[in-house]
XYZ file of C-alpha atoms in Angstrom:
655
model
C 0.852 -36.761 87.941
C 4.095 -37.908 89.636
C 4.440 -41.612 90.395
C 5.753 -42.353 93.879
C 3.726 -45.472 94.835
C 1.740 -48.184 93.089
C -1.376 -46.385 94.181
C -0.318 -43.490 91.973
C -0.250 -45.910 89.044
C -3.775 -47.159 89.810
C -4.940 -43.568 90.092
C -3.739 -42.576 86.653
C -6.551 -41.156 84.492
C -7.699 -43.190 81.521
C -5.772 -41.095 79.043
C -2.550 -41.596 81.071
C -2.815 -45.305 81.827
C 0.269 -47.472 81.416
C 1.120 -48.394 77.851
C 1.945 -51.939 76.847
C 5.663 -51.055 76.910
C 5.415 -49.633 80.427
C 3.387 -52.607 81.652
C 5.962 -54.967 80.174
C 8.730 -53.092 82.017
C 6.722 -53.149 85.245
C 6.184 -56.900 85.073
C 9.792 -57.694 84.109
C 11.265 -55.562 86.920
C 9.165 -57.501 89.436
C 10.402 -60.831 88.099
C 13.986 -59.695 87.460
C 13.844 -60.109 83.666
C 15.626 -57.992 81.044
C 13.250 -55.727 79.088
C 13.913 -55.153 75.382
C 11.565 -52.836 73.516
C 11.180 -53.066 69.781
C 14.325 -54.289 68.031
C 16.493 -53.112 70.913
C 18.151 -50.401 68.818
C 18.352 -46.868 70.195
C 15.212 -44.919 69.175
C 15.483 -41.478 67.639
C 12.234 -40.222 69.121
C 9.059 -41.146 71.046
C 6.686 -43.896 69.939
C 3.841 -45.838 71.560
C 5.899 -49.031 71.505
C 9.048 -47.511 72.978
C 8.166 -44.600 75.260
C 8.594 -44.939 79.029
C 7.655 -42.127 81.361
C 10.578 -40.825 83.416
C 8.443 -40.824 86.602
C 7.622 -44.513 86.209
C 11.256 -45.320 85.495
C 12.334 -43.415 88.608
C 9.774 -45.330 90.705
C 11.207 -48.619 89.471
C 14.870 -47.648 89.820
C 14.320 -46.693 93.440
C 12.834 -50.140 94.168
C 9.093 -49.609 93.849
C 7.107 -49.610 97.075
C 5.781 -51.994 99.730
C 2.940 -53.073 97.481
C 5.182 -53.547 94.435
C 8.683 -54.816 95.278
C 11.319 -54.694 92.521
C 13.526 -57.747 92.023
C 17.066 -57.519 93.414
C 18.400 -57.412 89.843
C 16.939 -53.926 89.574
C 15.993 -52.249 86.288
C 17.458 -53.474 83.000
C 15.879 -51.766 80.005
C 16.964 -51.607 76.365
C 15.704 -49.664 73.353
C 13.386 -47.262 75.235
C 12.597 -43.590 74.782
C 12.514 -41.872 78.169
C 9.992 -39.049 78.183
C 10.276 -36.209 80.646
C 13.000 -35.317 83.146
C 14.614 -38.233 84.980
C 15.716 -36.887 88.373
C 17.200 -39.383 90.847
C 18.931 -36.841 93.060
C 19.692 -37.806 96.687
C 18.025 -41.189 96.230
C 19.253 -44.768 96.463
C 18.717 -47.170 93.578
C 17.866 -50.829 94.180
C 19.935 -53.413 92.390
C 21.524 -52.683 89.039
C 20.443 -49.699 86.963
C 20.840 -50.546 83.303
C 19.422 -48.316 80.585
C 20.870 -49.682 77.356
C 20.530 -47.967 73.980
C 17.899 -45.618 75.325
C 17.051 -42.125 74.181
C 16.376 -39.365 76.703
C 14.098 -36.440 76.042
C 15.694 -34.282 78.765
C 18.821 -34.185 80.927
C 19.397 -36.946 83.423
C 19.991 -35.648 86.974
C 21.442 -37.854 89.689
C 22.988 -35.539 92.289
C 24.421 -37.454 95.267
C 22.549 -40.563 94.117
C 23.626 -44.014 95.259
C 23.756 -46.855 92.744
C 24.877 -50.429 92.917
C 25.784 -50.431 89.199
C 25.043 -47.755 86.603
C 25.004 -48.806 82.946
C 23.976 -46.416 80.167
C 25.758 -48.203 77.326
C 24.701 -47.008 73.876
C 22.240 -44.403 75.164
C 21.770 -40.878 73.815
C 21.746 -38.077 76.391
C 21.188 -34.364 76.369
C 23.478 -34.228 79.380
C 24.101 -36.004 82.666
C 24.428 -34.250 86.004
C 25.676 -36.847 88.482
C 27.814 -34.739 90.768
C 28.718 -36.531 93.960
C 27.181 -39.803 92.779
C 28.178 -42.942 94.707
C 28.357 -46.206 92.770
C 29.333 -49.405 94.558
C 30.245 -51.183 91.331
C 30.918 -50.151 87.746
C 29.767 -47.156 85.721
C 29.424 -47.994 82.038
C 28.781 -45.256 79.494
C 30.200 -47.089 76.514
C 29.035 -45.841 73.122
C 27.054 -43.113 74.890
C 26.215 -40.045 72.798
C 25.769 -36.834 74.737
C 24.842 -33.412 73.423
C 25.585 -31.726 76.723
C 27.995 -31.935 79.629
C 28.459 -35.200 81.464
C 29.171 -34.124 85.037
C 30.639 -36.691 87.439
C 32.600 -34.296 89.615
C 33.228 -35.637 93.095
C 31.843 -39.048 92.176
C 32.951 -42.277 93.860
C 33.017 -45.435 91.766
C 33.824 -48.775 93.394
C 34.478 -50.506 90.089
C 35.504 -49.064 86.727
C 34.359 -45.981 84.871
C 34.144 -46.627 81.156
C 33.418 -44.257 78.256
C 34.736 -46.623 75.608
C 33.760 -45.470 72.072
C 31.519 -42.758 73.523
C 30.837 -39.454 71.798
C 30.568 -36.432 74.092
C 29.772 -32.892 72.976
C 29.873 -30.318 75.741
C 27.914 -27.829 73.632
C 30.391 -25.057 74.385
C 31.369 -26.347 77.837
C 33.123 -29.384 79.238
C 32.413 -32.621 77.432
C 33.209 -34.623 80.591
C 33.548 -32.985 83.969
C 34.937 -35.565 86.410
C 37.023 -33.353 88.644
C 37.933 -35.071 91.906
C 36.373 -38.366 90.873
C 37.539 -41.455 92.783
C 37.563 -44.703 90.839
C 38.765 -48.012 92.228
C 39.366 -50.062 89.084
C 40.337 -47.686 86.303
C 38.971 -45.081 83.901
C 38.559 -46.129 80.281
C 38.235 -43.453 77.605
C 39.410 -45.718 74.796
C 37.977 -44.617 71.456
C 36.215 -41.618 73.045
C 35.352 -38.740 70.715
C 34.815 -35.504 72.563
C 34.184 -31.843 71.773
C 34.963 -29.804 74.833
C 37.318 -30.354 77.717
C 37.642 -33.792 79.286
C 38.350 -32.827 82.898
C 39.831 -35.330 85.329
C 41.791 -32.885 87.461
C 42.389 -34.109 90.990
C 41.006 -37.547 90.197
C 42.135 -40.644 92.093
C 42.188 -43.713 89.884
C 42.949 -47.082 91.377
C 43.728 -48.842 88.109
C 44.723 -47.429 84.741
C 43.678 -44.358 82.792
C 43.149 -45.696 79.288
C 42.658 -43.108 76.531
C 43.899 -45.224 73.647
C 42.746 -44.056 70.191
C 40.616 -41.289 71.674
C 39.892 -38.156 69.647
C 39.801 -35.192 71.999
C 38.867 -31.731 70.726
C 39.079 -29.077 73.410
C 37.036 -26.656 71.283
C 39.482 -23.864 72.051
C 40.328 -25.097 75.557
C 42.167 -28.052 77.029
C 41.654 -31.340 75.256
C 42.409 -33.377 78.402
C 42.783 -31.869 81.854
C 44.331 -34.413 84.220
C 46.106 -31.968 86.499
C 47.163 -33.529 89.823
C 45.534 -36.822 88.876
C 46.650 -39.873 90.904
C 46.795 -43.122 88.934
C 48.095 -46.299 90.541
C 48.453 -48.086 87.193
C 49.363 -46.958 83.692
C 48.226 -43.979 81.660
C 47.690 -44.871 78.017
C 47.601 -42.030 75.495
C 48.587 -44.399 72.712
C 47.082 -43.312 69.402
C 45.324 -40.285 70.914
C 44.497 -37.422 68.558
C 44.015 -34.161 70.392
C 43.162 -30.608 69.461
C 44.092 -28.563 72.462
C 46.513 -29.038 75.316
C 46.879 -32.347 77.131
C 47.403 -31.169 80.715
C 49.152 -33.589 83.091
C 50.886 -31.091 85.372
C 51.438 -32.469 88.864
C 50.096 -35.908 87.961
C 51.346 -39.025 89.762
C 51.424 -42.280 87.814
C 52.267 -45.594 89.432
C 52.996 -47.363 86.152
C 54.088 -45.966 82.811
C 52.912 -43.136 80.591
C 52.496 -44.370 77.027
C 52.102 -41.759 74.274
C 53.053 -44.060 71.395
C 51.701 -42.957 67.980
C 49.763 -40.078 69.537
C 49.069 -36.917 67.538
C 48.862 -33.966 69.901
C 48.065 -30.503 68.561
C 48.272 -27.789 71.189
C 46.547 -25.279 68.910
C 49.085 -22.555 69.605
C 49.842 -23.725 73.147
C 51.672 -26.682 74.650
C 50.867 -30.015 73.053
C 51.377 -31.778 76.377
C 52.073 -30.082 79.691
C 53.483 -32.545 82.224
C 55.271 -30.079 84.482
C 55.997 -31.671 87.845
C 54.858 -35.087 86.610
C 55.806 -38.120 88.739
C 55.997 -41.469 86.930
C 57.330 -44.633 88.533
C 57.669 -46.463 85.226
C 58.659 -45.446 81.712
C 57.487 -42.502 79.635
C 57.180 -43.651 76.032
C 57.050 -41.028 73.296
C 57.590 -43.509 70.470
C 56.486 -42.036 67.134
C 54.757 -39.194 68.967
C 53.705 -36.367 66.645
C 53.217 -32.972 68.247
C 52.393 -29.422 67.313
C 53.304 -27.453 70.361
C 55.725 -27.911 73.195
C 56.257 -31.147 75.086
C 56.735 -29.753 78.597
C 58.401 -31.973 81.208
C 59.744 -29.230 83.468
C 60.580 -30.643 86.884
C 59.203 -34.080 86.017
C 60.568 -37.187 87.752
C 60.604 -40.459 85.824
C 61.530 -43.705 87.553
C 62.128 -45.597 84.314
C 63.130 -44.417 80.852
C 62.102 -41.454 78.738
C 62.114 -42.793 75.193
C 61.704 -40.353 72.284
C 62.467 -42.827 69.508
C 60.785 -41.970 66.207
C 59.164 -38.815 67.592
C 58.261 -35.803 65.438
C 58.257 -32.776 67.701
C 57.176 -29.432 66.266
C 57.241 -26.774 68.957
C 56.084 -23.993 66.652
C 56.741 -20.778 68.581
C 57.490 -22.912 71.649
C 60.266 -25.350 72.448
C 60.124 -28.793 70.902
C 61.005 -30.414 74.248
C 61.210 -28.440 77.470
C 62.790 -30.739 80.059
C 64.386 -28.278 82.469
C 65.121 -29.894 85.848
C 63.866 -33.223 84.530
C 65.028 -36.271 86.503
C 65.179 -39.631 84.717
C 66.314 -42.491 86.918
C 67.139 -44.862 84.087
C 67.762 -43.626 80.548
C 66.889 -40.657 78.345
C 66.695 -42.160 74.862
C 67.203 -39.632 72.079
C 67.723 -41.983 69.159
C 66.119 -42.229 65.721
C 64.194 -39.014 66.329
C 62.519 -38.009 63.080
C 62.323 -34.252 63.673
C 62.585 -31.640 66.389
C 61.494 -28.170 65.302
C 62.363 -25.906 68.164
C 64.761 -26.033 71.072
C 65.470 -29.206 73.034
C 65.986 -27.810 76.521
C 67.710 -30.083 79.060
C 69.006 -27.334 81.332
C 69.590 -28.574 84.903
C 68.211 -32.035 84.061
C 69.653 -35.230 85.531
C 69.682 -38.487 83.599
C 70.761 -41.953 84.588
C 71.896 -42.915 81.082
C 72.118 -40.639 78.065
C 71.321 -42.845 75.074
C 71.602 -40.841 71.859
C 72.883 -40.598 68.309
C 74.340 -37.794 66.229
C 71.526 -37.770 63.667
C 68.867 -37.108 66.292
C 70.776 -34.156 67.775
C 71.240 -32.766 64.273
C 67.452 -32.692 63.917
C 67.228 -30.082 66.704
C 68.010 -26.531 65.613
C 68.840 -25.547 69.197
C 69.965 -27.547 72.201
C 70.287 -26.361 75.816
C 72.634 -28.435 77.991
C 73.640 -26.055 80.776
C 73.434 -27.853 84.110
C 72.654 -31.216 82.487
C 74.187 -34.155 84.360
C 74.154 -37.862 83.533
C 75.743 -40.919 85.071
C 76.568 -42.830 81.922
C 76.887 -42.145 78.206
C 75.459 -44.771 75.876
C 76.068 -43.197 72.527
C 78.752 -42.190 70.044
C 82.196 -41.500 71.509
C 83.203 -39.609 68.367
C 84.917 -36.460 69.591
C 83.943 -34.428 66.553
C 80.279 -35.177 67.110
C 80.522 -34.497 70.859
C 82.325 -31.198 70.362
C 79.648 -30.025 67.921
C 76.924 -31.154 70.352
C 78.481 -29.260 73.250
C 79.104 -26.168 71.167
C 75.419 -26.108 70.246
C 74.212 -26.471 73.814
C 76.720 -24.673 76.055
C 75.278 -21.172 75.729
C 72.485 -19.730 77.843
C 71.117 -16.250 77.183
C 74.098 -15.513 74.968
C 76.650 -16.452 77.641
C 79.030 -19.399 77.467
C 78.840 -22.008 80.248
C 81.666 -24.529 80.726
C 79.572 -27.006 82.751
C 78.441 -29.204 79.797
C 82.099 -29.748 78.855
C 83.057 -30.525 82.455
C 80.204 -33.033 82.711
C 81.154 -34.916 79.538
C 84.827 -34.931 80.537
C 83.849 -36.342 83.935
C 81.866 -39.179 82.341
C 84.678 -39.892 79.863
C 87.274 -39.953 82.624
C 85.244 -42.181 84.940
C 84.601 -44.634 82.099
C 88.318 -44.891 81.299
C 88.448 -42.567 78.269
C 91.011 -40.200 79.759
C 92.401 -38.980 76.439
C 88.904 -38.103 75.209
C 88.271 -36.291 78.505
C 91.386 -34.169 77.976
C 90.293 -33.299 74.444
C 86.909 -32.131 75.719
C 88.513 -29.987 78.427
C 90.825 -28.380 75.869
C 87.805 -27.700 73.647
C 86.084 -26.101 76.635
C 88.984 -23.687 77.117
C 89.050 -22.821 73.413
C 85.323 -22.107 73.272
C 85.381 -20.203 76.551
C 88.077 -17.872 75.246
C 86.250 -17.435 71.947
C 83.162 -16.486 73.943
C 85.182 -13.886 75.850
C 86.341 -12.322 72.581
C 82.811 -12.357 71.184
C 81.698 -10.567 74.318
C 84.404 -7.956 73.788
C 83.309 -7.401 70.189
C 79.708 -7.146 71.336
C 80.601 -4.563 73.962
C 82.568 -2.642 71.353
C 79.622 -2.642 68.951
C 77.189 -1.549 71.666
C 79.462 1.229 72.853
C 80.057 2.407 69.301
C 76.311 2.382 68.602
C 75.667 4.425 71.754
C 78.265 7.014 70.837
C 76.993 7.208 67.245
C 73.514 7.790 68.580
C 74.803 10.738 70.572
C 76.581 11.973 67.503
C 73.359 11.680 65.498
C 71.525 13.840 68.003
C 73.971 16.678 67.490
C 74.311 16.135 63.744
C 70.611 16.055 62.868
C 69.488 18.640 65.345
C 67.041 16.474 67.291
C 65.215 18.378 70.000
C 64.437 17.154 73.462
C 63.426 18.816 76.756
C 66.170 20.871 78.296
C 68.313 20.961 75.147
C 70.616 23.954 74.899
C 71.084 25.475 71.439
C 74.775 25.713 70.517
C 76.663 27.646 67.883
C 78.351 25.940 64.913
C 81.833 25.963 66.490
C 80.621 24.316 69.698
C 78.605 21.823 67.683
C 81.657 20.892 65.622
C 83.834 20.554 68.719
C 81.326 18.225 70.356
C 81.137 16.048 67.236
C 84.938 15.902 67.064
C 85.075 14.912 70.705
C 82.584 12.118 70.045
C 84.673 10.865 67.104
C 87.715 10.868 69.344
C 85.821 8.886 71.965
C 84.949 6.264 69.355
C 88.543 6.084 68.116
C 90.019 5.783 71.633
C 87.519 3.131 72.682
C 88.176 1.168 69.482
C 91.919 1.383 70.015
C 91.625 0.136 73.586
C 89.286 -2.658 72.587
C 91.423 -3.798 69.639
C 94.518 -3.767 71.841
C 92.802 -5.808 74.535
C 91.483 -8.325 71.983
C 94.915 -8.712 70.346
C 96.588 -9.215 73.727
C 93.908 -11.726 74.646
C 94.505 -13.646 71.387
C 98.280 -13.712 71.945
C 97.940 -14.896 75.541
C 95.306 -17.407 74.506
C 97.551 -18.850 71.806
C 100.535 -19.150 74.093
C 98.559 -20.688 76.944
C 97.086 -23.194 74.532
C 100.330 -23.991 72.768
C 102.555 -24.166 75.833
C 100.263 -25.660 78.463
C 97.240 -27.000 76.606
C 95.072 -24.552 78.594
C 96.225 -26.212 81.797
C 94.850 -29.562 80.646
C 97.556 -30.928 78.349
C 100.400 -29.733 80.527
C 102.928 -31.864 78.722
C 102.652 -29.590 75.665
C 105.330 -27.284 77.055
C 107.870 -30.081 76.484
C 107.381 -29.430 72.764
C 109.164 -26.129 73.260
C 112.495 -27.906 73.864
C 112.969 -28.999 70.215
C 112.095 -25.471 69.082
C 114.672 -23.952 71.450
C 117.278 -26.491 70.296
C 116.679 -25.785 66.609
C 116.792 -22.005 67.077
C 119.949 -22.204 69.174
C 121.621 -24.589 66.738
C 121.001 -22.129 63.891
C 122.531 -19.300 65.932
C 125.434 -21.557 66.924
C 126.125 -22.576 63.333
C 126.129 -18.964 62.161
C 128.334 -17.878 65.058
C 130.783 -20.703 64.323
C 130.901 -19.890 60.623
C 131.430 -16.224 61.469
C 134.446 -17.134 63.599
C 132.820 -16.008 66.877
C 133.596 -19.162 68.881
C 136.656 -19.876 71.061
C 137.798 -22.829 73.203
C 136.327 -22.719 76.719
C 139.695 -23.384 78.392
C 142.121 -20.859 79.960
C 145.037 -23.156 79.221
C 144.278 -23.286 75.504
C 143.496 -19.581 75.302
C 146.967 -18.764 76.658
C 148.751 -21.345 74.512
C 151.041 -20.157 71.711
C 149.184 -22.208 69.137
C 145.862 -20.541 69.879
C 147.395 -17.089 70.230
C 149.069 -17.489 66.878
C 145.949 -18.644 65.037
C 143.626 -16.123 66.683
C 145.695 -12.986 65.925
C 143.633 -10.324 64.171
C 144.423 -8.777 60.822
C 147.427 -6.382 60.731
C 149.364 -4.577 58.072
C 151.987 -7.314 58.145
C 149.659 -10.352 58.090
C 146.147 -11.539 57.397
C 144.389 -13.214 60.366
C 142.222 -16.295 60.096
C 138.535 -15.621 59.439
C 137.544 -18.570 61.651
C 140.357 -19.231 64.130
C 138.364 -21.867 66.045
C 137.784 -23.887 62.855
C 141.406 -23.450 61.788
C 142.785 -24.411 65.216
C 140.584 -27.535 65.549
C 140.863 -28.599 61.916
C 142.639 -31.705 60.618
C 146.018 -29.984 60.490
C 145.491 -27.595 63.413
C 147.083 -27.769 66.832
C 143.731 -28.613 68.375
C 142.758 -31.376 65.982
C 142.330 -33.780 68.927
C 140.110 -31.320 70.833
C 136.292 -31.675 71.139
C 134.821 -31.297 67.656
C 132.170 -28.571 67.492
C 128.638 -29.640 66.402
C 125.946 -26.878 66.430
C 123.050 -29.241 67.149
C 124.858 -31.011 69.979
C 125.954 -27.664 71.387
C 122.318 -26.500 71.394
C 121.193 -29.699 73.145
C 123.976 -29.299 75.696
C 122.898 -25.732 76.438
C 119.105 -26.256 76.528
C 118.798 -29.644 78.235
C 120.518 -29.377 81.628
C 120.260 -33.070 82.433
C 122.370 -33.872 79.354
C 126.140 -33.275 79.271
C 127.620 -33.753 75.790
C 130.808 -31.780 76.511
C 130.088 -29.110 73.912
C 129.420 -26.229 76.304
C 132.459 -27.242 78.368
C 134.706 -27.173 75.280
C 133.393 -24.159 73.362
C 131.987 -20.726 74.177
C 130.838 -17.794 72.036
C 133.009 -14.700 72.122
C 131.328 -11.347 72.653
C 134.283 -9.426 71.127
C 134.715 -11.183 67.793
C 131.422 -10.296 66.135
C 127.660 -9.762 66.523
C 126.791 -13.452 66.221
C 128.971 -14.271 69.171
C 127.539 -11.396 71.205
C 123.914 -12.442 70.552
C 124.623 -16.113 71.114
C 126.372 -15.428 74.421
C 123.284 -13.737 75.933
C 120.711 -15.799 74.050
C 122.364 -18.968 75.319
C 121.845 -17.809 78.921
C 118.158 -17.225 78.281
C 117.733 -20.559 76.505
C 119.601 -22.350 79.282
C 117.250 -20.800 81.866
C 114.190 -21.804 79.836
C 115.661 -25.266 79.425
C 116.050 -25.602 83.203
C 112.432 -24.532 83.762
C 110.986 -26.840 81.116
C 113.126 -29.780 82.165
C 112.125 -29.370 85.801
C 108.475 -29.230 84.723
C 108.952 -32.342 82.570
C 110.539 -34.292 85.423
C 107.669 -33.316 87.728
C 105.165 -34.317 85.075
C 106.623 -37.718 84.302
C 107.176 -38.566 87.965
C 103.511 -37.865 88.723
C 103.936 -34.706 90.760
C 101.859 -32.881 88.133
C 98.581 -34.556 87.189
C 96.822 -34.653 83.849
C 93.431 -34.042 85.430
C 91.651 -30.736 85.150
């Protein structure tokens, strides 16, 4: 019969009278003493010395009755076997409720129950249904073993909720269902071993969420579901071993998130999903070992994100997916042990980028499009940076210049202007290479399309609406297709060659608009070429004094007479006239190099172009030099004007 009052106890039939163990519990609860049955160890089954009826225990937990008042310390029982269903639903317990190292024959039900303190440390349960429970103080389930779901959804705990070293088996369902739980002083899952999902989604935790050294097996589902959890303190996943996804999407953490030494196996899914995570402190992934993606899409971290020593194996997923990640302090990518899969930082923003070349080399793929950072704390080696950018500047097969622009900006603002220019030049080179690759790709695709058409006609494929054609028409169509391929190839090759030529000249002459001073290098080339032409023209006798007075003088007329039947003219009249024994020996001596400088550099006047001029009537060298000199002089004016503007600051080095 159910026990609701002390009269019910007196009315028990002889064969159901209280046992010595029950009487001992009854007496101790009245006096406020702790009851220990047997050796205090958890029993494995019922016995006369250990068994307590669930109805009697309920009567005592609820405070007894007017005839039998329970002490304010409540019920504190250890080493008992609880027989029958213990149902405390919608009731209010008096004092503390402590059932230590007890075994329960059936599920414990405490729907909407109110406790001062609930302590089930070391007990063995078949399940606990405490949805909506209200506990003014702490809830201790340390070392608890449960063979069914522990349900605390919607619970309110004024102290701490502790499952330290507990073992929970959901028997095909959730191991711990604490969705929407509100805890004032922290949730402790340290050392927990669970089979089934540990669900804390929507929970509000006033202290820390401590899962250190827990072993969480989702049994095909999520290992830990903490979606939209609100934690005012830290979240410790240090040393956690999980089988199944750790789900932290939308969580808000007031302290830091510590995943040091954790081993997270997503079992074909994400190892940890922290999309939209908000952390005011650091996120520590030191020596983290994962199988599955580490997802930080859209996360916001107020401190650092430190991946030092991590081993990230994304499998079929990305190793690290940090698109749109915001890190206020530093993203530390140093001493990373491995990264199997893509490291995706597209559209992320970092305060400091702290990295090393070896760690980036560990990642097979890197995505950097849209990545911005305020400061670079890592190698300034241009070779390493160029390789890093080249690896990460493509998205969906298309080149993006933004990663180069970002690095150049940081270099320039930190005073490394030369390095910034080198990066911008590299950007232009890679961008033009990408354009040519795109052209080749378009050519290949077009050729494949046309060949497919050709194959249809060649192999006689049938399709709805096909018109049968005679052999002549078939041959003509195939010839037309071959012509289409040839014409398209010709156009494409021509365009690619023109692009290469323009690309080379833009790079050589202007440094792709970045190293604008490069065009000044053309002056020495023009001078050398013109000096060679000048020397050959002089040796060929195609030069004459650039003076009307001299040209009409008898001495010049005599030496410059052409060959006749009566006399042999001088092969090089200018050399003869200005030689040691010539009439013009005191005239300006001709020097090919100085003449070229005089012609090409307009701001220099060496007197050579004033004294000598090529003759268009004496030979081909003179004719070519006369017109070539005009062109070189024009180019010299343009380059010199550009150089003056550059060196006076009218043209900037910036991109």
